[in-house]
Amino acid sequence: MLDRKYIVDNVEAVKQNCANRNISVDVDRLVELELQRRGKLQLVQDLNTQSNAESKKIGQAKDSEERESLKVSARALREQKDAAQAEHDVIDREIKELQLQVPNMAHSDCPVGVDDKSNLELARGKHTCREFDFAPLDHLELGEKHDWIDFEGGSRTTGNGFYFLKGDLVMLDLALQQFAMVELSKRGFTPTITPDLAQDSVLEGIGFMPRGPETQIYSIENMNLSLIGTSEITLGGLYSGKTIAESELPIRLCGISHCYRTEAGAAGRASRGLYRVHQFTKIEMFVFARPEQSDAMHEELRQIECDLFDAIGIPYRVVDTATGDLGGPAYRKYDLEAWMPGRGESGEWGEVTSTSNCTDYQSRRLNIRYKVKDKKGTHFVHTLNGTAFALSRALISILENHQNADGSVNVPECLQLWVGKSVIGQTPAAESA
RNA sequence: GGAAGAGUGGCUGAGUGGUCGAAAGCGCCUGAUUGCUAAUUAGGUGAACGAGUCAAAUCGUUCCGCAGGUUCGAAUCCUGUCUCUUCCGCCA
């Protein structure tokens, strides 16, 4: 959420930003209400001052007659105060509602455009898209062939969109997790296993709407808990309400959790197989930084994502997300899109990671501050997040890019230690050869 | 899951209706002093919001887990809720 003072002082910029992001919010109304509210607040405080002073006199009153007469006037003052406070609160609630709709400001370098058509390709990975001398299978066909992925069993036990992973694909999944955690801890990230559930207030702080009609979130009946859609939620929530010493920043965390998404309304061939599922595992990077660090931190996260996908030999492109395609909390967002040969007619780019700089948008809601030693006051930290591996999609990219004509799949060298094999899905004869 | 107890400032901890933003100690900061890797001593030391200022100073409001309530007035009484501790039960 943006600071009200900032909105009032930068009305035109905020309005332009809303337009760029294709979000309509009545900013003028918000500003008008906020100015009204400030006046009311002053009134409330004045009345409270008087009311407090009157109450104090009662304690020092000489006799009960004086006491009684003071009580009457003090009660009247309090009632006036309560009335003014109630008016203030009505205005405040309306402002808050509007304020929550205002998206974060966008980075000045963000491509401007109302949707993803304006996204800008910034770079390509180290590996080029492979030319196949056979007809490549998609990950579902490969998964069925080797009994690696069982959607039928998933829907029988749980429901449509759930799946079982089996056999060597599980080993590959775990290897990716292990590899990412090792790489990230080398780079100063603290490995973190988070809860898979979080309180609704934390979800809201991060920018998710847990209970609305179009929610992406599964929630628990009769409790204020929901299944998390990403460990960004729990990692951000970990510091909610805290004031961090400046010297501790930046704080780099890498979380592993299951992620749950209802995916209401998403369907179609582009969502086939593991691409869009209700549950997957994700390794997520999360950083708390000082404001002046956050741009550089964002580049660092992007570079790590590139390094990880370079390491597993996947061709990808880096996309700078256009204003209209940014989520509400993001100031700037980069996506890595991996080449998926089995996607669409003859291969397509598919989003595998996403890294956002949310500046102080989340920390303001979650009340996460930092303090500079020996200086008065506190400031909001900047928060950033980035995907290391979303396992389901990383698996798609490996299966489809590293498949062989016989349906076996080469294991990237950096993962072989944990998989225990250099090729998976070979016939027993080939394996012993 | 059952029972009992507790949640106060950076930390320990006092405070059961009015001068409490809150004793005391520790820590930290500033100064003094003794020439010795420290002791002694004086003073200072929370945050948010609003007003004010070039910036300060200053003033006001709020904050004693959280949310409500009672009252002229609440850290203190009442209700709900969360968390922690101990004991019991259950259990991978």
Short mmCIF file of C-alpha atoms (C1' of nucleotides) in Angstrom, two decimals:
data_model
loop_
_atom_site.label_atom_id
_atom_site.label_comp_id
_atom_site.label_asym_id
_atom_site.label_seq_id
_atom_site.Cartn_x
_atom_site.Cartn_y
_atom_site.Cartn_z
CA MET A 1 0.00 0.00 0.00
CA LEU A 2 1.17 3.48 -0.73
CA ASP A 3 1.64 6.09 1.96
CA ARG A 4 -1.34 8.43 2.17
CA LYS A 5 0.88 11.43 2.47
CA TYR A 6 2.70 10.35 -0.67
CA ILE A 7 -0.59 9.98 -2.53
CA VAL A 8 -1.78 13.42 -1.45
CA ASP A 9 1.53 15.01 -2.41
CA ASN A 10 1.81 13.21 -5.76
CA VAL A 11 -1.75 13.00 -7.04
CA GLU A 12 -0.93 13.30 -10.73
CA ALA A 13 1.88 10.74 -10.65
CA VAL A 14 -0.31 8.27 -8.78
CA LYS A 15 -3.16 8.73 -11.24
CA GLN A 16 -0.83 8.27 -14.19
CA ASN A 17 0.57 5.14 -12.60
CA CYS A 18 -2.92 3.69 -12.12
CA ALA A 19 -3.67 4.39 -15.78
CA ASN A 20 -0.40 2.75 -16.87
CA ARG A 21 -1.25 -0.29 -14.84
CA ASN A 22 -4.77 -0.46 -16.21
CA ILE A 23 -6.34 -0.13 -12.78
CA SER A 24 -9.09 2.33 -12.04
CA VAL A 25 -9.16 3.88 -8.60
CA ASP A 26 -10.78 7.15 -7.62
CA VAL A 27 -7.62 8.89 -6.49
CA ASP A 28 -9.25 12.31 -6.32
CA ARG A 29 -11.84 11.00 -3.91
CA LEU A 30 -9.11 9.42 -1.80
CA VAL A 31 -7.23 12.70 -1.56
CA GLU A 32 -10.34 14.65 -0.72
CA LEU A 33 -11.25 12.21 2.03
CA GLU A 34 -7.76 12.21 3.45
CA LEU A 35 -7.75 15.99 3.73
CA GLN A 36 -11.11 15.81 5.48
CA ARG A 37 -9.83 13.13 7.78
CA ARG A 38 -6.84 15.19 8.91
CA GLY A 39 -9.16 17.98 9.99
CA LYS A 40 -11.33 15.53 11.89
CA LEU A 41 -8.30 13.99 13.56
CA GLN A 42 -7.21 17.38 14.82
CA LEU A 43 -10.67 17.94 16.27
CA VAL A 44 -10.69 14.55 17.96
CA GLN A 45 -7.33 15.22 19.51
CA ASP A 46 -8.35 18.64 20.78
CA LEU A 47 -11.47 17.23 22.38
CA ASN A 48 -9.46 14.47 23.90
CA THR A 49 -7.03 16.96 25.39
CA GLN A 50 -9.89 18.83 27.03
CA SER A 51 -11.51 15.64 28.18
CA ASN A 52 -8.28 14.36 29.72
CA ALA A 53 -7.71 17.65 31.52
CA GLU A 54 -11.23 17.63 32.94
CA SER A 55 -10.86 14.05 34.16
CA LYS A 56 -7.64 14.87 35.91
CA LYS A 57 -9.36 17.61 37.87
CA ILE A 58 -11.77 15.07 39.32
CA GLY A 59 -8.98 13.22 41.06
CA GLN A 60 -7.93 16.45 42.77
CA ALA A 61 -11.39 17.71 43.60
CA LYS A 62 -11.92 18.82 47.19
CA ASP A 63 -15.44 17.57 47.85
CA SER A 64 -18.00 15.29 46.31
CA GLU A 65 -20.15 18.16 45.10
CA GLU A 66 -17.35 19.55 42.96
CA ARG A 67 -16.57 16.01 41.87
CA GLU A 68 -20.10 15.38 40.63
CA SER A 69 -20.31 18.59 38.65
CA LEU A 70 -16.96 17.87 37.02
CA LYS A 71 -18.15 14.40 36.10
CA VAL A 72 -21.03 15.89 34.17
CA SER A 73 -18.84 18.17 32.11
CA ALA A 74 -16.23 15.47 31.59
CA ARG A 75 -18.87 13.06 30.36
CA ALA A 76 -20.14 15.65 27.89
CA LEU A 77 -16.66 16.19 26.55
CA ARG A 78 -16.11 12.50 26.13
CA GLU A 79 -19.35 12.14 24.24
CA GLN A 80 -18.33 14.93 21.89
CA LYS A 81 -14.99 13.24 21.39
CA ASP A 82 -16.60 9.86 20.72
CA ALA A 83 -18.90 11.40 18.14
CA ALA A 84 -16.02 13.11 16.34
CA GLN A 85 -14.02 9.90 16.52
CA ALA A 86 -16.87 7.93 14.95
CA GLU A 87 -17.04 10.40 12.05
CA HIS A 88 -13.30 10.15 11.63
CA ASP A 89 -13.46 6.36 11.57
CA VAL A 90 -16.09 6.28 8.85
CA ILE A 91 -13.88 8.42 6.63
CA ASP A 92 -10.83 6.41 7.56
CA ARG A 93 -12.45 3.14 6.54
CA GLU A 94 -13.41 4.51 3.16
CA ILE A 95 -9.90 5.80 2.61
CA LYS A 96 -8.41 2.45 3.56
CA GLU A 97 -10.63 0.69 1.07
CA LEU A 98 -9.49 2.99 -1.71
CA GLN A 99 -5.90 2.91 -0.55
CA LEU A 100 -5.78 -0.87 -0.81
CA GLN A 101 -6.77 -0.63 -4.46
CA VAL A 102 -3.95 1.73 -5.37
CA PRO A 103 -1.08 -0.28 -6.86
CA ASN A 104 2.55 0.34 -6.11
CA MET A 105 4.34 2.93 -8.22
CA ALA A 106 6.23 1.40 -11.13
CA HIS A 107 9.95 1.74 -11.86
CA SER A 108 10.62 4.45 -14.43
CA ASP A 109 12.29 1.90 -16.73
CA CYS A 110 9.27 -0.43 -16.75
CA PRO A 111 7.82 -0.84 -20.21
CA VAL A 112 4.50 1.00 -20.24
CA GLY A 113 1.52 -0.91 -21.60
CA VAL A 114 -1.84 -2.20 -20.49
CA ASP A 115 -1.10 -5.94 -20.77
CA ASP A 116 1.55 -8.59 -21.35
CA LYS A 117 1.87 -7.69 -25.05
CA SER A 118 4.07 -4.81 -23.99
CA ASN A 119 6.45 -6.99 -22.01
CA LEU A 120 10.00 -6.45 -23.13
CA GLU A 121 12.51 -9.18 -23.79
CA LEU A 122 15.77 -8.14 -22.12
CA ALA A 123 18.09 -11.10 -22.59
CA ARG A 124 18.47 -14.74 -23.47
CA GLY A 125 20.11 -17.51 -21.50
CA LYS A 126 23.40 -19.23 -22.22
CA HIS A 127 21.76 -22.13 -24.03
CA THR A 128 20.03 -21.84 -27.39
CA CYS A 129 16.81 -23.62 -28.27
CA ARG A 130 17.56 -27.11 -29.40
CA GLU A 131 16.83 -28.45 -32.91
CA PHE A 132 15.36 -31.93 -32.54
CA ASP A 133 16.07 -34.64 -35.12
CA PHE A 134 13.04 -36.52 -33.87
CA ALA A 135 9.56 -35.48 -32.82
CA PRO A 136 9.89 -34.42 -29.19
CA LEU A 137 7.25 -35.54 -26.70
CA ASP A 138 5.70 -33.22 -24.19
CA HIS A 139 6.27 -33.77 -20.48
CA LEU A 140 2.93 -35.53 -20.01
CA GLU A 141 3.69 -38.07 -22.70
CA LEU A 142 7.10 -38.65 -21.20
CA GLY A 143 5.58 -38.86 -17.74
CA GLU A 144 3.05 -41.46 -18.84
CA LYS A 145 5.58 -43.49 -20.73
CA HIS A 146 7.74 -43.95 -17.64
CA ASP A 147 4.96 -43.85 -15.04
CA TRP A 148 6.48 -40.69 -13.55
CA ILE A 149 3.36 -38.54 -13.37
CA ASP A 150 -0.07 -39.86 -12.38
CA PHE A 151 -2.87 -37.34 -12.78
CA GLU A 152 -5.51 -40.02 -12.85
CA GLY A 153 -4.47 -41.23 -9.40
CA GLY A 154 -4.30 -37.63 -8.21
CA SER A 155 -7.86 -36.88 -9.22
CA ARG A 156 -9.11 -40.14 -7.72
CA THR A 157 -7.57 -39.44 -4.32
CA THR A 158 -7.80 -35.68 -4.21
CA GLY A 159 -9.36 -34.05 -7.22
CA ASN A 160 -8.83 -32.72 -10.69
CA GLY A 161 -5.48 -31.01 -11.08
CA PHE A 162 -3.69 -33.04 -8.43
CA TYR A 163 -1.04 -35.59 -9.29
CA PHE A 164 1.42 -38.10 -7.98
CA LEU A 165 5.07 -37.92 -8.93
CA LYS A 166 6.82 -41.26 -9.00
CA GLY A 167 10.12 -42.96 -9.56
CA ASP A 168 13.11 -41.14 -10.97
CA LEU A 169 11.13 -37.95 -11.48
CA VAL A 170 10.91 -37.70 -7.69
CA MET A 171 14.67 -38.03 -7.52
CA LEU A 172 14.99 -35.27 -10.09
CA ASP A 173 12.58 -33.08 -8.12
CA LEU A 174 14.54 -33.57 -4.91
CA ALA A 175 17.81 -32.99 -6.73
CA LEU A 176 16.60 -29.62 -7.97
CA GLN A 177 15.63 -28.67 -4.44
CA GLN A 178 18.95 -29.78 -3.05
CA PHE A 179 20.90 -28.03 -5.79
CA ALA A 180 19.01 -24.77 -5.36
CA MET A 181 19.37 -24.77 -1.59
CA VAL A 182 23.11 -25.42 -1.80
CA GLU A 183 23.63 -22.70 -4.42
CA LEU A 184 21.56 -20.18 -2.51
CA SER A 185 23.18 -20.82 0.83
CA LYS A 186 26.54 -20.23 -0.88
CA ARG A 187 25.21 -16.82 -1.84
CA GLY A 188 24.20 -15.81 1.65
CA PHE A 189 20.61 -17.00 1.74
CA THR A 190 19.42 -18.74 4.90
CA PRO A 191 17.66 -21.99 4.04
CA THR A 192 14.21 -21.93 5.57
CA ILE A 193 11.41 -24.46 5.75
CA THR A 194 8.20 -22.55 6.32
CA PRO A 195 4.69 -23.52 7.35
CA ASP A 196 2.36 -24.30 4.44
CA LEU A 197 -0.43 -22.37 6.15
CA ALA A 198 -0.58 -18.77 7.24
CA GLN A 199 -3.00 -16.40 8.92
CA ASP A 200 -5.28 -14.45 6.63
CA SER A 201 -3.87 -11.15 7.90
CA VAL A 202 -0.43 -12.18 6.65
CA LEU A 203 -1.81 -13.19 3.26
CA GLU A 204 -3.46 -9.79 3.01
CA GLY A 205 -0.27 -8.03 4.05
CA ILE A 206 1.64 -9.67 1.23
CA GLY A 207 -1.13 -8.70 -1.17
CA PHE A 208 -3.33 -11.78 -1.48
CA MET A 209 -7.08 -11.81 -0.95
CA PRO A 210 -7.77 -15.07 0.86
CA ARG A 211 -11.57 -15.13 1.03
CA GLY A 212 -13.03 -13.27 -1.95
CA PRO A 213 -15.21 -14.92 -4.60
CA GLU A 214 -12.39 -15.07 -7.14
CA THR A 215 -9.66 -16.02 -4.73
CA GLN A 216 -6.71 -18.14 -5.73
CA ILE A 217 -6.35 -19.30 -2.16
CA TYR A 218 -7.63 -22.36 -0.34
CA SER A 219 -8.72 -21.49 3.17
CA ILE A 220 -9.48 -23.58 6.23
CA GLU A 221 -13.04 -23.64 7.41
CA ASN A 222 -13.76 -22.04 10.80
CA MET A 223 -10.21 -20.77 11.15
CA ASN A 224 -8.43 -17.68 9.99
CA LEU A 225 -5.85 -19.84 8.23
CA SER A 226 -5.22 -20.42 4.54
CA LEU A 227 -2.92 -22.64 2.53
CA ILE A 228 -0.16 -20.51 1.14
CA GLY A 229 0.19 -19.91 -2.59
CA THR A 230 3.91 -19.25 -2.18
CA SER A 231 6.35 -19.09 0.69
CA GLU A 232 6.70 -15.40 -0.10
CA ILE A 233 3.72 -15.15 2.25
CA THR A 234 5.31 -16.89 5.21
CA LEU A 235 8.78 -15.45 4.63
CA GLY A 236 7.39 -11.92 4.55
CA GLY A 237 5.15 -12.67 7.51
CA LEU A 238 8.14 -13.91 9.47
CA TYR A 239 9.17 -10.31 10.15
CA SER A 240 5.73 -8.73 10.36
CA GLY A 241 5.55 -6.13 13.09
CA LYS A 242 9.31 -6.21 13.59
CA THR A 243 11.84 -3.43 13.60
CA ILE A 244 15.16 -4.59 12.18
CA ALA A 245 18.52 -3.01 12.92
CA GLU A 246 19.90 -1.40 9.77
CA SER A 247 23.15 -3.32 10.19
CA GLU A 248 21.31 -6.63 9.69
CA LEU A 249 20.09 -5.66 6.23
CA PRO A 250 19.91 -7.08 3.69
CA ILE A 251 18.38 -10.27 5.07
CA ARG A 252 18.35 -13.02 2.46
CA LEU A 253 16.10 -16.03 3.00
CA CYS A 254 15.38 -18.98 0.76
CA GLY A 255 12.23 -20.81 1.66
CA ILE A 256 10.90 -24.14 0.64
CA SER A 257 7.22 -24.88 0.87
CA HIS A 258 4.33 -26.44 -0.89
CA CYS A 259 2.22 -23.96 -2.79
CA TYR A 260 -1.53 -24.27 -3.19
CA ARG A 261 -3.62 -22.48 -5.78
CA THR A 262 -7.25 -22.92 -6.72
CA GLU A 263 -6.50 -21.70 -10.26
CA ALA A 264 -10.13 -20.67 -10.60
CA GLY A 265 -10.95 -20.06 -14.25
CA ALA A 266 -7.64 -21.24 -15.69
CA ALA A 267 -7.88 -24.00 -18.28
CA GLY A 268 -6.88 -24.88 -21.81
CA ARG A 269 -4.09 -26.52 -23.68
CA ALA A 270 -1.48 -24.02 -22.46
CA SER A 271 -2.23 -25.20 -18.90
CA ARG A 272 -1.82 -28.87 -19.73
CA GLY A 273 -0.08 -31.26 -17.38
CA LEU A 274 2.17 -29.90 -14.68
CA TYR A 275 2.11 -26.35 -16.02
CA ARG A 276 -0.88 -25.25 -13.95
CA VAL A 277 -1.63 -27.39 -10.93
CA HIS A 278 -3.22 -26.98 -7.52
CA GLN A 279 -0.17 -28.02 -5.55
CA PHE A 280 3.52 -27.79 -6.23
CA THR A 281 6.76 -27.29 -4.37
CA LYS A 282 8.69 -24.09 -4.71
CA ILE A 283 12.03 -22.73 -3.58
CA GLU A 284 11.61 -19.03 -3.12
CA MET A 285 14.10 -16.26 -2.44
CA PHE A 286 13.00 -13.42 -0.22
CA VAL A 287 14.98 -10.34 0.75
CA PHE A 288 14.49 -7.51 3.22
CA ALA A 289 16.63 -4.59 2.13
CA ARG A 290 17.26 -0.94 2.74
CA PRO A 291 15.57 1.24 0.13
CA GLU A 292 18.85 2.23 -1.49
CA GLN A 293 19.80 -1.43 -1.85
CA SER A 294 16.65 -2.73 -3.44
CA ASP A 295 17.34 -1.99 -7.12
CA ALA A 296 20.70 -3.73 -6.94
CA MET A 297 19.16 -6.59 -4.94
CA HIS A 298 16.57 -7.04 -7.66
CA GLU A 299 19.30 -7.40 -10.28
CA GLU A 300 21.03 -9.89 -7.99
CA LEU A 301 17.90 -12.04 -7.74
CA ARG A 302 17.45 -11.96 -11.48
CA GLN A 303 21.06 -13.01 -11.98
CA ILE A 304 20.66 -15.93 -9.59
CA GLU A 305 17.61 -17.13 -11.49
CA CYS A 306 19.59 -16.94 -14.72
CA ASP A 307 22.52 -18.82 -13.18
CA LEU A 308 20.27 -21.60 -11.93
CA PHE A 309 18.60 -22.15 -15.29
CA ASP A 310 21.93 -21.88 -17.12
CA ALA A 311 23.25 -24.55 -14.76
CA ILE A 312 20.51 -27.01 -15.65
CA GLY A 313 20.96 -26.33 -19.36
CA ILE A 314 17.61 -24.75 -20.12
CA PRO A 315 17.18 -22.07 -22.79
CA TYR A 316 15.19 -19.09 -21.56
CA ARG A 317 14.49 -15.45 -22.11
CA VAL A 318 14.30 -12.68 -19.54
CA VAL A 319 11.25 -10.46 -19.72
CA ASP A 320 10.75 -7.02 -18.18
CA THR A 321 7.09 -6.98 -17.23
CA ALA A 322 4.96 -4.13 -18.56
CA THR A 323 3.09 -1.83 -16.17
CA GLY A 324 -0.32 -3.30 -17.01
CA ASP A 325 0.86 -6.84 -16.28
CA LEU A 326 2.46 -6.13 -12.90
CA GLY A 327 0.74 -7.36 -9.76
CA GLY A 328 -0.41 -4.66 -7.34
CA PRO A 329 2.58 -4.86 -4.94
CA ALA A 330 5.32 -4.91 -7.60
CA TYR A 331 7.44 -1.91 -8.46
CA ARG A 332 9.26 -3.89 -11.09
CA LYS A 333 9.12 -7.52 -12.14
CA TYR A 334 11.31 -9.75 -14.28
CA ASP A 335 10.17 -13.15 -15.49
CA LEU A 336 12.28 -15.97 -16.85
CA GLU A 337 10.47 -17.86 -19.57
CA ALA A 338 11.93 -21.24 -20.38
CA TRP A 339 11.68 -22.85 -23.77
CA MET A 340 9.25 -25.75 -23.55
CA PRO A 341 9.42 -27.82 -26.76
CA GLY A 342 6.25 -29.73 -25.94
CA ARG A 343 4.14 -26.66 -25.34
CA GLY A 344 1.77 -25.43 -28.05
CA GLU A 345 2.17 -26.51 -31.68
CA SER A 346 5.95 -26.57 -31.86
CA GLY A 347 7.22 -25.29 -28.55
CA GLU A 348 6.59 -22.08 -26.68
CA TRP A 349 8.10 -19.97 -23.92
CA GLY A 350 6.60 -20.71 -20.55
CA GLU A 351 7.06 -18.69 -17.37
CA VAL A 352 9.28 -20.50 -14.88
CA THR A 353 10.40 -17.79 -12.50
CA SER A 354 9.40 -14.33 -11.48
CA THR A 355 11.21 -11.79 -9.35
CA SER A 356 9.67 -8.61 -8.00
CA ASN A 357 10.85 -5.60 -6.14
CA CYS A 358 7.90 -4.58 -3.98
CA THR A 359 9.67 -1.59 -2.39
CA ASP A 360 7.81 -0.61 0.78
CA TYR A 361 4.37 -1.71 -0.45
CA GLN A 362 4.30 -4.93 1.55
CA SER A 363 6.33 -3.72 4.51
CA ARG A 364 3.91 -0.87 5.08
CA ARG A 365 1.02 -3.33 5.34
CA LEU A 366 2.99 -5.81 7.42
CA ASN A 367 4.63 -3.06 9.47
CA ILE A 368 8.23 -4.14 8.91
CA ARG A 369 10.66 -1.35 9.67
CA TYR A 370 14.33 -0.78 10.14
CA LYS A 371 16.18 1.54 12.45
CA VAL A 372 19.46 3.30 11.93
CA LYS A 373 21.57 3.20 15.08
CA ASP A 374 21.65 6.46 17.02
CA LYS A 375 19.11 8.05 14.72
CA LYS A 376 15.60 8.95 15.67
CA GLY A 377 12.68 7.16 14.04
CA THR A 378 12.25 4.13 11.85
CA HIS A 379 11.67 3.48 8.15
CA PHE A 380 9.95 0.81 6.13
CA VAL A 381 12.19 -1.84 4.61
CA HIS A 382 11.96 -2.85 0.99
CA THR A 383 10.93 -6.42 0.22
CA LEU A 384 11.88 -8.47 -2.82
CA ASN A 385 11.06 -11.96 -3.87
CA GLY A 386 12.12 -14.29 -6.63
CA THR A 387 11.57 -17.87 -7.67
CA ALA A 388 14.55 -20.18 -7.55
CA PHE A 389 12.70 -23.27 -8.75
CA ALA A 390 8.99 -23.85 -9.02
CA LEU A 391 9.47 -27.59 -9.17
CA SER A 392 6.56 -28.51 -11.41
CA ARG A 393 7.60 -26.10 -14.14
CA ALA A 394 11.30 -26.75 -13.75
CA LEU A 395 10.55 -30.43 -14.29
CA ILE A 396 8.64 -29.65 -17.48
CA SER A 397 11.57 -27.74 -18.85
CA ILE A 398 14.07 -30.49 -18.04
CA LEU A 399 11.95 -33.35 -19.37
CA GLU A 400 11.13 -31.60 -22.61
CA ASN A 401 14.52 -30.07 -23.33
CA HIS A 402 16.74 -32.95 -22.31
CA GLN A 403 14.79 -35.84 -23.81
CA ASN A 404 16.34 -38.35 -26.17
CA ALA A 405 14.82 -40.13 -29.18
CA ASP A 406 14.19 -43.26 -27.11
CA GLY A 407 12.22 -41.30 -24.52
CA SER A 408 14.97 -41.25 -21.91
CA VAL A 409 16.03 -37.96 -20.36
CA ASN A 410 19.53 -36.69 -19.68
CA VAL A 411 20.09 -35.43 -16.16
CA PRO A 412 21.91 -32.07 -15.98
CA GLU A 413 25.40 -32.63 -14.64
CA CYS A 414 24.89 -30.50 -11.55
CA LEU A 415 22.00 -32.73 -10.47
CA GLN A 416 23.51 -36.14 -11.15
CA LEU A 417 25.02 -36.47 -7.69
CA TRP A 418 21.55 -36.36 -6.11
CA VAL A 419 19.66 -38.27 -8.79
CA GLY A 420 22.28 -40.99 -8.76
CA LYS A 421 22.10 -41.36 -12.55
CA SER A 422 23.14 -39.43 -15.62
CA VAL A 423 20.10 -40.56 -17.62
CA ILE A 424 16.63 -41.46 -16.40
CA GLY A 425 13.95 -43.47 -18.20
CA GLN A 426 16.32 -45.83 -19.97
CA THR A 427 15.35 -49.40 -20.69
CA PRO A 428 17.15 -51.82 -18.35
CA ALA A 429 19.27 -53.06 -21.25
CA ALA A 430 20.51 -49.60 -22.13
CA GLU A 431 21.12 -48.84 -18.48
CA SER A 432 23.50 -51.76 -17.99
CA ALA A 433 25.31 -51.07 -21.28
"C1'" G B 1 -7.37 -32.26 24.00
"C1'" G B 2 -7.72 -31.23 29.87
"C1'" A B 3 -5.83 -28.16 34.15
"C1'" A B 4 -3.08 -24.12 36.23
"C1'" G B 5 -0.14 -19.78 35.59
"C1'" A B 6 1.97 -15.75 32.76
"C1'" G B 7 2.26 -11.84 28.85
"C1'" U B 8 4.79 -4.35 31.03
"C1'" G B 9 10.14 -0.13 27.56
"C1'" G B 10 16.66 -3.05 24.18
"C1'" C B 11 16.78 -6.87 28.53
"C1'" U B 12 15.41 -8.27 33.83
"C1'" G B 13 11.41 -6.68 36.59
"C1'" A B 14 7.91 -3.42 40.10
"C1'" G B 15 3.25 -1.57 39.64
"C1'" U B 16 -4.66 -3.82 41.40
"C1'" G B 17 -8.73 2.64 39.25
"C1'" G B 18 -6.37 9.23 39.06
"C1'" U B 19 0.35 13.29 39.59
"C1'" C B 20 2.15 6.02 35.22
"C1'" G B 21 5.05 6.56 29.36
"C1'" A B 22 5.32 3.72 33.62
"C1'" A B 23 9.95 2.35 39.92
"C1'" A B 24 14.55 -0.17 40.19
"C1'" G B 25 18.57 -2.72 38.02
"C1'" C B 26 21.21 -3.99 33.54
"C1'" G B 27 22.56 -2.30 28.77
"C1'" C B 28 23.45 1.99 25.69
"C1'" C B 29 24.81 7.45 24.88
"C1'" U B 30 27.06 12.17 26.73
"C1'" G B 31 30.17 14.69 30.34
"C1'" A B 32 33.44 14.64 34.70
"C1'" U B 33 37.24 12.14 37.33
"C1'" U B 34 41.36 8.65 38.48
"C1'" G B 35 46.91 7.41 33.76
"C1'" C B 36 45.80 2.46 32.56
"C1'" U B 37 42.54 -2.34 28.78
"C1'" A B 38 38.60 -0.52 33.85
"C1'" A B 39 36.46 1.73 38.18
"C1'" U B 40 33.71 5.91 40.23
"C1'" U B 41 30.23 9.74 39.28
"C1'" A B 42 26.43 13.28 37.04
"C1'" G B 43 22.96 13.48 33.35
"C1'" G B 44 20.43 11.40 29.28
"C1'" U B 45 18.18 7.20 26.83
"C1'" G B 46 11.00 3.92 23.33
"C1'" A B 47 7.71 4.18 19.08
"C1'" A B 48 3.66 5.76 15.78
"C1'" C B 49 0.57 9.67 14.16
"C1'" G B 50 -0.75 14.93 13.87
"C1'" A B 51 0.60 20.27 14.48
"C1'" G B 52 5.01 23.23 14.18
"C1'" U B 53 10.13 24.59 12.04
"C1'" C B 54 14.68 25.82 6.59
"C1'" A B 55 16.07 22.28 10.22
"C1'" A B 56 15.53 21.79 15.34
"C1'" A B 57 13.18 23.05 19.76
"C1'" U B 58 8.29 22.54 21.17
"C1'" C B 59 3.02 21.03 21.65
"C1'" G B 60 -0.95 17.37 21.23
"C1'" U B 61 -3.01 12.31 20.54
"C1'" U B 62 -2.15 7.09 20.88
"C1'" C B 63 0.60 2.69 22.54
"C1'" C B 64 1.76 -1.86 29.11
"C1'" G B 65 0.21 -9.28 23.82
"C1'" C B 66 -4.27 -8.17 20.52
"C1'" A B 67 -9.60 -6.69 20.09
"C1'" G B 68 -13.77 -4.97 22.54
"C1'" G B 69 -16.40 -3.30 27.17
"C1'" U B 70 -17.27 -0.68 32.10
"C1'" U B 71 -15.83 4.40 33.99
"C1'" C B 72 -15.36 11.35 34.23
"C1'" G B 73 -10.66 8.47 34.27
"C1'" A B 74 -7.71 1.68 33.03
"C1'" A B 75 -1.21 -1.22 32.71
"C1'" U B 76 -4.65 -1.90 36.90
"C1'" C B 77 -11.79 -4.11 36.57
"C1'" C B 78 -14.92 -7.23 32.80
"C1'" U B 79 -15.44 -10.20 28.03
"C1'" G B 80 -13.27 -12.44 23.90
"C1'" U B 81 -8.84 -13.84 21.46
"C1'" C B 82 -3.66 -15.05 20.54
"C1'" U B 83 1.01 -16.55 22.43
"C1'" C B 84 4.23 -18.66 26.10
"C1'" U B 85 5.38 -21.77 30.57
"C1'" U B 86 4.29 -26.01 33.75
"C1'" C B 87 1.51 -30.53 34.72
"C1'" C B 88 -1.71 -34.45 32.60
"C1'" G B 89 -3.52 -37.08 28.24
"C1'" C B 90 -2.54 -38.51 23.13
"C1'" C B 91 0.92 -39.19 19.29
"C1'" A B 92 4.80 -39.49 14.26
#
